[in-house]
């Protein structure tokens, strides 16, 4: 049997195949957030209700305030209504909601793994493109639109045409301060923002095996930024240790049964993928993006690229436009670019390990006077753990704001946005034009690198800062 | 869903690569229910100058392309966020078809479930069509879903691939939930076999 892990999971969830190449797949776990009200409207208009509410889990994240936990204190009535609608819809249909202020609440892609809902071998969907995150535990997980969310609510199934597979191998040992974020930015810089289109990506190789669960979640999270339908990492002892004891993970004998099942999941040695990519992990440096696509990433010792040296006219024009939007000049060393804001958070980088990495840089240092720096933990659980470790005190002493969990400045649906022209060092996933507010200039990087930028006021190789050289 | 068979309409060029769904509809407009007309949110920020005035250079702001119903775009059109409101904004503004060398996967799916046909053509063909519509603003393109062809302004005809199931649903304006419910027996049988596995 030379099946890929993807193939094994696909086969297991097939309800039926049509002659025209479509497969109806059964969904194990459906995650919801507060942006999903429309899908409930769709099924309610048809007189339908969720088919399997026991397989649906919800938490508010997109529209919650990061300065209060009280719904009634959300200032914008539209935002407040979105949070209230999730509460009403989940109550009406008997869906488990991790509500505001409770231990489980958080960004849906932080909540899932943390609660042990994201498990190896399952098919998990959510109406959000970063659902690829959950593939880090060895699940098939991908984002869907509102009409598909309504379809899954009503039928617990989804029509799909089988995607292709791409294996991305990263071997070697990662250097100090090179994280899952730097690995995925290096991968996207190599394959391009459309490089994985139509494919499910499987990350493999010694550098991937060496990543913590948090690092793998970051890696898989940004699969969509490389065009991937989904991203996944084969489960191993790192995965099992992470999941053991989590609230919704199997317990006792069920755990042992699950382990047997999970150990059979990895792709066969002779499995064939539709595409293969490989990178040398030991060559990856801390990365920072300069343009308006995650593919526009450079090592921190790089310089802003020169459009006149672009491969073709289209790219030249595109680069020139991005430099204007970003307010950057070709040839400037990245390390000389000053930042106005720092955002440490989002479903990409707001887990406990991210908090620890940023706090290690912040400890005993001060945020530059010209910088406004935020730390937004990914979940109530992360927040409580970080506070138990005293990380919030480190951040506050350094001059960071320590805020309440939610999506926050990653996309600003809750109103947390940067001002036009402000330059943001952000641990999120998208540097698109206007993503963090009209005219805002976003640079993507890791939590430690973001903290370093907060301290020095410009992009800085965190290794040099920690060595006392910057 | 509104059925789609053929379309003869003005095509607007948006030649840039990687036009993401955040540009198509900024996140601050995502809390509106589907009943709200989304046309005014389409490229809300991208089509404006920093002072808020309409950018006369932006193709959709020009007279010749104001009534366009087809967008011809660079590669990886509508990548990024899964927001279905990107499709609604295009649809409500009159668009029924997008042509590009590649699309964000989720946008493609969303489009076909909302009567907006994504057509993938080779990069050189898309480039040629963009050149034609730029040279002759207001030029029309014909899209024939049953025949799976696009006829460019210069009369050249280009075949395209489309998923047979999605094609069927679009031609008939079929609603997938209704169709899936016709497989109730198979779903119930699967659930009996699958049991409570992975129920948490």
XYZ file of C-alpha atoms in Angstrom:
670
model
C 0.000 0.000 0.000
C 1.827 3.098 -1.169
C -0.763 5.621 -0.117
C -0.090 9.147 1.042
C -1.476 10.256 4.392
C -3.895 12.476 2.502
C -5.136 9.506 0.465
C -5.753 7.422 3.601
C -7.827 10.165 5.213
C -9.725 10.846 1.984
C -10.621 7.176 1.508
C -11.874 6.831 5.059
C -14.316 9.722 4.695
C -15.835 8.854 1.326
C -19.615 8.588 1.515
C -19.979 8.097 -2.221
C -18.269 8.779 -5.529
C -20.137 10.119 -8.517
C -19.216 9.154 -12.065
C -18.358 12.780 -12.775
C -15.424 12.685 -10.362
C -17.075 14.286 -7.346
C -16.844 12.650 -3.950
C -19.142 13.275 -1.034
C -16.976 13.400 2.104
C -18.131 13.035 5.681
C -16.903 15.743 8.034
C -15.694 14.641 11.485
C -15.408 18.060 13.033
C -16.821 21.418 12.000
C -15.496 24.553 13.691
C -17.421 27.816 13.711
C -16.541 31.397 14.561
C -18.501 34.634 14.839
C -18.122 35.449 11.145
C -20.416 32.578 10.225
C -23.863 34.079 10.835
C -24.779 34.022 7.138
C -24.525 30.234 6.950
C -27.088 29.940 9.743
C -29.344 32.346 7.812
C -29.000 30.066 4.781
C -30.136 26.913 6.582
C -32.793 28.687 8.632
C -34.317 30.150 5.448
C -34.703 26.590 4.202
C -36.209 25.307 7.432
C -33.164 23.120 8.122
C -31.096 22.543 11.226
C -27.609 21.135 11.858
C -27.513 17.404 11.166
C -24.825 16.540 13.720
C -24.530 19.321 16.334
C -22.285 17.041 18.423
C -19.642 17.421 15.729
C -19.724 21.225 15.725
C -17.685 23.499 18.022
C -17.782 27.270 18.080
C -15.946 30.222 19.549
C -16.081 33.978 18.896
C -12.817 35.469 17.618
C -13.165 37.792 14.599
C -15.431 40.405 16.178
C -14.482 40.266 19.865
C -12.906 43.274 21.506
C -9.338 42.823 22.726
C -9.851 45.361 25.503
C -12.859 43.808 27.251
C -14.497 40.415 27.775
C -17.985 41.860 28.147
C -20.120 41.503 25.025
C -22.172 44.556 25.969
C -18.992 46.645 25.994
C -18.223 45.960 22.322
C -18.652 49.470 20.938
C -19.593 48.861 17.313
C -23.157 47.469 17.214
C -22.389 45.443 14.060
C -19.474 43.725 15.796
C -21.456 43.134 18.952
C -24.269 41.620 16.924
C -21.930 39.115 15.272
C -20.765 37.844 18.662
C -24.356 37.743 19.931
C -25.544 35.890 16.840
C -23.000 33.116 17.371
C -24.203 32.808 20.942
C -27.861 32.647 19.860
C -27.260 30.235 16.985
C -25.213 27.811 19.064
C -27.776 27.866 21.874
C -30.694 27.347 19.522
C -29.126 24.322 17.847
C -27.348 22.752 20.833
C -23.828 23.460 19.580
C -20.942 23.625 22.039
C -19.632 27.178 22.246
C -16.480 28.236 24.025
C -17.864 31.607 25.007
C -16.193 34.897 25.757
C -14.188 34.826 28.979
C -14.262 31.039 29.372
C -11.146 28.861 29.345
C -11.722 27.507 25.831
C -12.428 30.779 24.015
C -9.887 31.926 21.499
C -9.011 32.190 17.856
C -10.736 29.161 16.366
C -7.446 27.756 15.014
C -5.802 28.098 18.405
C -8.835 26.725 20.239
C -9.139 23.528 18.133
C -5.698 22.052 18.834
C -5.679 23.383 22.413
C -8.952 21.637 23.221
C -7.813 18.420 21.548
C -10.558 18.760 18.932
C -8.018 18.718 16.101
C -6.879 15.100 15.907
C -4.876 12.943 13.522
C -6.795 11.311 10.695
C -9.924 13.430 10.912
C -11.562 15.596 8.275
C -12.026 19.053 9.773
C -13.511 22.101 8.074
C -14.223 25.687 9.082
C -15.395 28.768 7.244
C -11.960 30.338 7.342
C -9.007 29.915 5.007
C -6.530 29.323 7.838
C -8.246 26.063 8.719
C -5.169 24.492 7.119
C -3.613 25.042 10.578
C -5.175 21.863 11.981
C -3.310 19.713 9.443
C -0.335 20.075 11.773
C -1.684 17.176 13.863
C -2.079 14.969 10.783
C -5.671 15.894 9.945
C -7.110 16.846 6.573
C -8.313 20.366 7.297
C -9.309 23.131 4.943
C -11.279 26.343 4.727
C -14.657 26.690 3.024
C -17.049 29.496 2.095
C -20.406 30.330 3.680
C -22.475 28.287 1.229
C -20.307 25.271 1.984
C -20.568 25.946 5.731
C -24.353 25.871 5.339
C -24.023 22.602 3.394
C -21.908 21.027 6.131
C -24.294 22.269 8.822
C -27.244 20.726 7.017
C -25.677 17.466 5.821
C -22.358 17.021 7.722
C -20.852 16.330 4.286
C -19.063 18.210 1.550
C -18.658 17.652 -2.207
C -15.054 17.627 -3.311
C -12.990 16.721 -6.336
C -9.821 14.990 -5.215
C -6.965 17.528 -5.085
C -3.396 16.799 -6.065
C -0.643 16.272 -3.538
C 2.669 18.062 -3.057
C 5.437 16.925 -0.746
C 7.592 19.697 0.685
C 10.723 18.304 2.234
C 12.813 20.450 4.566
C 15.908 18.656 5.807
C 18.726 19.826 8.009
C 18.874 21.504 11.389
C 17.296 24.935 11.783
C 19.560 27.647 13.147
C 18.932 29.317 16.481
C 15.887 31.644 16.320
C 14.716 30.149 13.024
C 11.111 29.094 13.601
C 8.144 27.508 11.852
C 7.251 31.020 10.656
C 10.606 31.465 8.948
C 10.356 28.007 7.374
C 6.925 28.663 5.858
C 7.938 32.143 4.636
C 11.011 30.571 2.998
C 8.813 27.882 1.411
C 6.323 30.419 0.025
C 9.170 32.618 -1.233
C 10.352 29.558 -3.156
C 7.088 28.140 -4.554
C 5.195 31.449 -4.885
C 1.768 32.487 -3.607
C 0.085 30.228 -6.180
C 2.708 27.458 -6.017
C 0.482 25.028 -4.161
C -2.820 25.809 -5.927
C -4.965 22.697 -6.288
C -2.674 20.690 -4.011
C -2.717 19.364 -0.489
C 0.753 20.018 0.910
C 2.526 17.507 3.127
C 5.554 18.874 4.975
C 8.242 16.357 5.771
C 11.964 16.065 6.452
C 14.156 16.306 9.529
C 13.690 20.059 10.009
C 9.902 19.576 10.115
C 10.176 16.595 12.472
C 12.256 18.789 14.746
C 9.551 21.462 15.003
C 7.394 21.645 18.101
C 3.629 21.297 17.730
C 3.310 25.078 17.880
C 5.882 25.411 15.107
C 4.006 22.906 12.949
C 0.720 24.731 13.538
C 2.347 27.953 12.320
C 3.759 26.127 9.306
C 0.458 24.540 8.265
C -1.466 27.737 9.041
C 0.162 29.553 6.133
C -0.242 26.713 3.597
C -3.066 28.741 2.084
C -0.647 31.635 1.484
C 1.272 29.314 -0.805
C -1.988 28.460 -2.568
C -2.320 25.071 -0.846
C -5.764 23.588 -0.328
C -4.501 22.175 2.952
C -1.205 21.502 4.701
C -0.317 18.551 6.857
C 2.428 16.984 8.958
C 2.442 13.273 9.785
C 1.638 12.629 13.444
C 4.501 11.412 15.644
C 5.448 11.394 19.313
C 5.531 15.202 19.337
C 1.890 15.154 18.207
C 0.818 12.480 20.677
C 2.530 14.186 23.607
C 0.841 17.447 22.649
C -2.619 15.869 22.457
C -2.454 13.621 25.517
C -4.708 14.856 28.291
C -6.332 17.656 26.335
C -10.033 18.131 27.166
C -11.448 16.539 23.994
C -8.657 14.043 23.271
C -9.509 10.366 23.742
C -8.916 8.997 27.241
C -7.968 5.609 28.689
C -8.556 2.655 26.378
C -9.894 4.967 23.686
C -6.524 6.743 23.697
C -4.687 3.455 23.047
C -7.044 2.571 20.200
C -6.612 6.022 18.741
C -2.818 5.768 18.972
C -2.859 2.536 16.963
C -4.971 4.245 14.302
C -2.839 7.380 14.274
C 0.445 5.472 13.949
C -0.830 3.974 10.691
C -1.473 7.383 9.152
C 1.904 8.561 7.806
C 2.462 8.334 4.063
C 4.077 5.106 2.908
C 7.785 5.317 2.098
C 7.007 4.611 -1.540
C 4.003 6.944 -1.731
C 3.991 9.055 -4.881
C 3.126 12.743 -4.808
C 2.045 14.827 -7.784
C 4.743 17.377 -7.040
C 7.923 17.486 -4.954
C 9.751 20.486 -3.502
C 12.759 20.487 -1.215
C 14.578 23.099 0.848
C 17.726 23.070 2.927
C 16.531 23.899 6.431
C 20.004 24.802 7.665
C 20.149 27.663 5.115
C 16.936 29.343 6.309
C 17.415 32.660 8.104
C 14.926 34.747 10.109
C 12.593 36.123 7.428
C 10.776 39.426 6.922
C 8.376 40.288 4.097
C 8.765 43.547 2.191
C 5.868 43.480 -0.326
C 2.136 42.767 -0.426
C 2.177 39.025 -0.906
C 3.592 36.510 1.572
C 5.844 35.327 -1.274
C 7.749 38.621 -0.995
C 9.929 37.438 1.871
C 13.650 37.957 2.449
C 16.226 36.956 5.061
C 16.739 39.728 7.618
C 20.181 40.548 6.187
C 18.581 41.292 2.782
C 17.872 44.588 1.055
C 14.636 45.876 -0.461
C 14.745 44.466 -4.006
C 15.141 46.585 -7.114
C 12.223 46.409 -9.581
C 14.579 47.150 -12.480
C 16.176 43.760 -11.855
C 12.837 41.905 -12.032
C 12.517 38.860 -14.286
C 9.851 40.406 -16.521
C 7.772 43.523 -17.121
C 4.783 42.254 -15.146
C 6.868 41.581 -12.064
C 8.699 44.902 -12.496
C 5.423 46.804 -12.534
C 4.088 44.803 -9.595
C 7.225 45.359 -7.503
C 7.250 49.081 -8.232
C 3.617 49.384 -7.168
C 4.283 47.461 -3.954
C 7.267 49.643 -3.060
C 5.093 52.745 -3.471
C 2.352 51.270 -1.284
C 4.887 50.107 1.292
C 6.800 53.406 1.250
C 10.098 51.633 0.623
C 13.109 52.342 -1.552
C 15.007 49.703 -3.478
C 18.385 48.861 -1.994
C 17.539 49.827 1.596
C 18.766 47.198 4.057
C 15.741 45.600 5.802
C 17.456 46.332 9.104
C 17.194 50.076 8.428
C 13.421 50.052 7.960
C 11.708 51.626 10.977
C 8.358 50.371 12.312
C 5.462 52.229 13.973
C 3.461 49.319 15.323
C 4.161 45.758 16.428
C 1.462 43.103 16.534
C 2.234 39.767 18.177
C -0.825 37.575 17.742
C -3.154 35.882 15.185
C -3.916 32.238 14.406
C -0.398 32.028 12.982
C 1.634 33.023 16.041
C -0.260 33.493 19.301
C 0.338 30.201 21.082
C 2.204 29.792 24.352
C 5.528 29.057 22.661
C 5.136 32.272 20.631
C 4.444 34.230 23.819
C 7.530 32.730 25.455
C 9.737 33.481 22.441
C 8.633 37.117 22.343
C 8.904 37.505 26.126
C 12.460 36.140 26.091
C 13.387 39.039 23.802
C 11.331 41.619 25.717
C 12.688 40.638 29.113
C 14.715 43.440 30.670
C 14.406 45.606 27.566
C 12.178 48.533 26.575
C 9.975 49.100 23.557
C 11.373 51.950 21.467
C 9.641 55.254 22.194
C 8.369 55.567 18.624
C 6.665 52.153 18.627
C 3.258 51.033 19.842
C 3.459 47.307 20.538
C 0.631 44.850 21.213
C 0.604 41.272 22.397
C -2.714 39.493 21.799
C -2.687 35.915 23.110
C -4.508 33.416 20.892
C -6.851 32.076 23.493
C -8.007 32.433 27.055
C -5.964 29.285 27.775
C -2.802 30.807 26.320
C -3.469 34.022 28.229
C -3.901 32.232 31.542
C -0.827 30.060 30.988
C 1.272 33.077 30.006
C 0.096 34.979 33.071
C 0.882 31.990 35.285
C 4.421 32.141 33.900
C 4.608 35.892 34.463
C 5.011 36.677 30.769
C 2.417 39.461 30.911
C 4.527 41.232 33.526
C 7.591 40.975 31.295
C 5.658 42.415 28.353
C 4.122 45.220 30.381
C 7.419 46.141 32.026
C 8.933 46.414 28.560
C 6.111 48.643 27.359
C 3.961 46.180 25.404
C 0.170 46.214 25.769
C -1.123 42.830 26.973
C -4.599 42.374 25.512
C -7.553 39.984 25.429
C -7.634 36.997 23.003
C -9.037 37.340 19.477
C -8.074 37.777 15.810
C -7.471 41.479 16.430
C -5.080 43.306 14.101
C -4.515 40.376 11.748
C -7.486 41.575 9.717
C -9.085 44.201 11.907
C -12.678 42.931 11.684
C -13.119 44.003 15.311
C -11.807 47.490 14.611
C -8.202 46.877 15.737
C -6.468 48.484 12.758
C -3.364 50.505 11.975
C -3.602 54.019 10.561
C -2.874 54.816 6.892
C 0.867 54.781 6.284
C 1.720 53.101 9.586
C 4.287 50.349 9.276
C 3.442 47.212 11.236
C 5.794 44.388 12.187
C 3.204 41.631 12.432
C 3.318 37.937 13.327
C 0.136 37.364 11.306
C -0.209 35.722 7.900
C -1.126 38.322 5.276
C 0.676 41.465 4.173
C -1.998 42.321 1.589
C -2.708 45.963 0.759
C -5.149 47.273 3.342
C -5.237 44.027 5.297
C -4.547 45.741 8.634
C -6.511 48.860 7.710
C -6.629 51.128 4.649
C -3.106 52.229 3.771
C -1.471 50.152 6.539
C 1.922 48.641 5.675
C 2.353 45.113 6.964
C 5.575 43.126 7.290
C 5.316 39.474 8.344
C 7.839 37.894 10.684
C 8.202 35.594 13.698
C 7.280 36.547 17.293
C 10.913 36.868 18.406
C 11.703 39.008 15.369
C 8.615 41.152 16.026
C 9.691 41.662 19.629
C 13.180 42.617 18.446
C 11.679 45.206 16.071
C 9.624 46.602 18.951
C 12.745 47.040 21.078
C 15.022 48.615 18.482
C 12.310 50.426 16.490
C 13.395 48.823 13.225
C 13.746 45.338 11.777
C 16.573 43.624 13.587
C 18.171 40.214 13.509
C 16.981 38.943 16.874
C 20.150 36.867 17.187
C 22.238 40.029 17.105
C 19.991 41.722 19.653
C 20.240 38.780 22.039
C 24.014 38.690 21.532
C 24.215 42.349 22.514
C 25.271 43.428 19.031
C 22.186 45.427 18.084
C -28.545 29.913 -7.360
C -28.942 31.846 -10.601
C -28.322 29.548 -13.559
C -25.479 30.270 -15.967
C -25.514 29.167 -19.607
C -24.040 31.790 -21.901
C -22.834 35.332 -21.456
C -22.056 38.084 -23.964
C -20.697 41.024 -22.016
C -18.116 43.752 -21.619
C -14.889 42.492 -20.037
C -12.786 44.617 -17.700
C -9.038 43.983 -17.444
C -7.444 43.671 -13.996
C -4.030 42.488 -15.150
C -2.296 42.340 -11.772
C -1.298 38.992 -10.267
C -2.373 37.910 -6.753
C -5.398 40.211 -6.452
C -6.583 38.964 -3.059
C -10.071 38.833 -1.613
C -9.103 41.507 0.939
C -8.777 43.890 -2.023
C -12.018 42.657 -3.607
C -13.883 43.381 -0.369
C -12.114 44.810 2.696
C -12.730 42.997 5.975
C -14.720 45.822 7.564
C -17.655 45.074 5.227
C -17.938 41.394 6.143
C -20.555 41.680 8.882
C -23.395 42.351 6.409
C -26.010 39.656 5.762
C -26.365 38.327 2.212
C -29.557 40.354 1.684
C -27.498 43.560 1.705
C -26.400 44.745 -1.748
C -22.623 44.184 -1.742
C -21.906 46.045 -5.021
C -20.735 49.202 -3.251
C -18.074 47.244 -1.352
C -16.409 45.900 -4.521
C -12.749 46.993 -4.552
C -13.872 49.644 -2.082
C -10.349 50.780 -1.145
C -8.450 49.658 -4.239
C -10.586 51.884 -6.475
C -10.068 54.967 -4.319
C -7.183 57.393 -3.886
C -5.780 57.959 -0.388
C -8.065 61.022 -0.028
C -11.146 58.831 -0.586
C -11.950 60.083 -4.087
C -12.502 57.550 -6.882
C -9.242 56.797 -8.690
C -9.866 57.691 -12.353
C -7.117 55.245 -13.338
C -8.870 52.237 -11.797
C -10.506 50.315 -14.638
C -13.873 49.816 -12.924
C -14.180 53.595 -12.478
C -14.022 54.314 -16.197
C -17.126 54.798 -18.331
C -16.212 52.086 -20.853
C -15.994 49.392 -18.192
C -18.709 50.531 -15.814
C -21.111 47.907 -17.126
C -18.582 45.080 -17.332
C -19.851 41.646 -16.332
C -16.647 39.725 -16.957
C -13.319 40.323 -15.215
C -10.082 39.253 -16.885
C -7.349 39.088 -14.273
C -3.754 38.117 -13.590
C -2.728 34.822 -12.031
C -3.931 33.685 -8.612
C -7.017 35.899 -8.776
C -8.988 36.101 -5.541
C -6.403 34.323 -3.434
C -6.375 34.571 0.337
C -9.342 34.786 2.653
C -12.284 32.405 2.169
C -14.780 35.284 2.458
C -17.687 34.443 0.167
C -18.554 38.146 0.237
C -15.844 38.559 -2.427
C -18.109 36.626 -4.789
C -21.214 38.485 -3.597
C -19.573 41.873 -4.219
C -18.670 40.850 -7.776
C -22.064 39.236 -8.368
C -24.054 42.172 -7.008
C -22.035 44.513 -9.231
C -23.187 42.456 -12.206
C -20.258 40.103 -12.729
C -21.027 36.556 -13.781
C -17.635 35.352 -14.978
C -13.935 35.762 -14.095
C -11.144 34.707 -16.438
C -7.593 34.187 -15.149
C -4.601 31.847 -15.465
C -5.369 30.583 -11.939
C -7.658 31.292 -8.989
C -7.612 30.921 -5.248
C -9.176 27.475 -4.727
C -11.786 28.614 -2.221
C -12.921 31.516 -4.405
C -13.401 29.112 -7.329
C -15.638 26.910 -5.208
C -17.550 29.885 -3.830
C -18.047 31.288 -7.327
C -19.514 28.122 -8.752
C -21.983 27.905 -5.885
C -23.171 31.472 -6.537
C -23.540 31.678 -10.295
C -20.135 33.290 -10.924
C -18.142 31.158 -13.366
C -14.350 30.986 -12.869
C -12.641 30.251 -16.214
C -9.002 29.175 -16.239
C -7.157 29.881 -19.503
C -3.421 29.639 -20.235
C -1.411 32.688 -19.142
C -0.521 33.705 -22.713
C -4.179 33.559 -23.773
C -5.260 35.663 -20.790
C -2.471 38.119 -21.580
C -3.672 38.392 -25.182
C -7.291 38.922 -24.115
C -6.212 41.604 -21.636
C -4.287 43.362 -24.422
C -7.392 43.257 -26.639
C -9.789 44.664 -24.055
C -7.261 47.307 -23.009
C -6.827 48.375 -26.633
C -10.586 48.550 -27.167
C -12.273 49.514 -23.882
C -15.820 48.188 -23.864
C -14.962 45.196 -26.070
C -17.138 42.169 -25.424
C -16.372 38.537 -24.713
C -18.686 35.582 -25.208
C -18.717 32.741 -22.696
C -20.502 29.495 -23.550
C -20.672 27.086 -20.622
C -22.360 24.157 -22.446
C -19.668 24.313 -25.160
C -16.960 25.309 -22.629
C -15.596 28.079 -24.827
C -14.598 31.723 -24.505
C -14.664 33.897 -27.624
C -12.199 36.766 -27.344
C -12.823 40.208 -28.907
C -10.609 39.234 -31.865
C -12.895 36.285 -32.593
C -10.458 33.624 -31.381
C -12.156 30.778 -29.554
C -10.606 29.158 -26.487
C -11.801 25.985 -24.795
C -11.714 25.676 -21.005
C -12.028 22.884 -18.468
C -14.786 22.864 -15.895
C -15.710 20.310 -13.295
C -18.654 18.348 -14.782
C -20.577 18.385 -11.515
C -20.124 22.134 -11.009
C -21.080 22.670 -14.651
C -24.263 20.704 -14.199
C -25.164 22.641 -11.043
C -24.468 25.997 -12.719
C -26.392 25.169 -15.884
C -29.425 24.126 -13.867
C -29.014 26.708 -11.112
C -29.056 23.760 -8.709
C -28.825 24.134 -5.005
C -26.347 21.591 -3.631
C -28.058 21.018 -0.297
C -31.166 19.770 -2.070
C -29.093 17.512 -4.263
C -27.109 16.111 -1.337
C -30.326 15.378 0.526
C -31.246 13.029 -2.307
C -28.330 10.876 -1.055
C -29.785 10.628 2.451
C -29.684 6.833 2.360
C -25.955 6.766 1.591
C -25.153 9.352 4.257
C -27.165 7.500 6.882
C -25.458 4.225 5.929
C -22.060 5.895 6.244
C -22.984 7.239 9.679
C -24.066 3.773 10.862
C -20.758 2.343 9.681
C -18.691 5.269 11.009
C -20.655 5.300 14.268
C -19.502 7.682 16.935
C -15.917 7.651 15.729
C -14.237 10.963 16.286
C -17.255 12.425 18.043
C -15.809 14.464 20.845
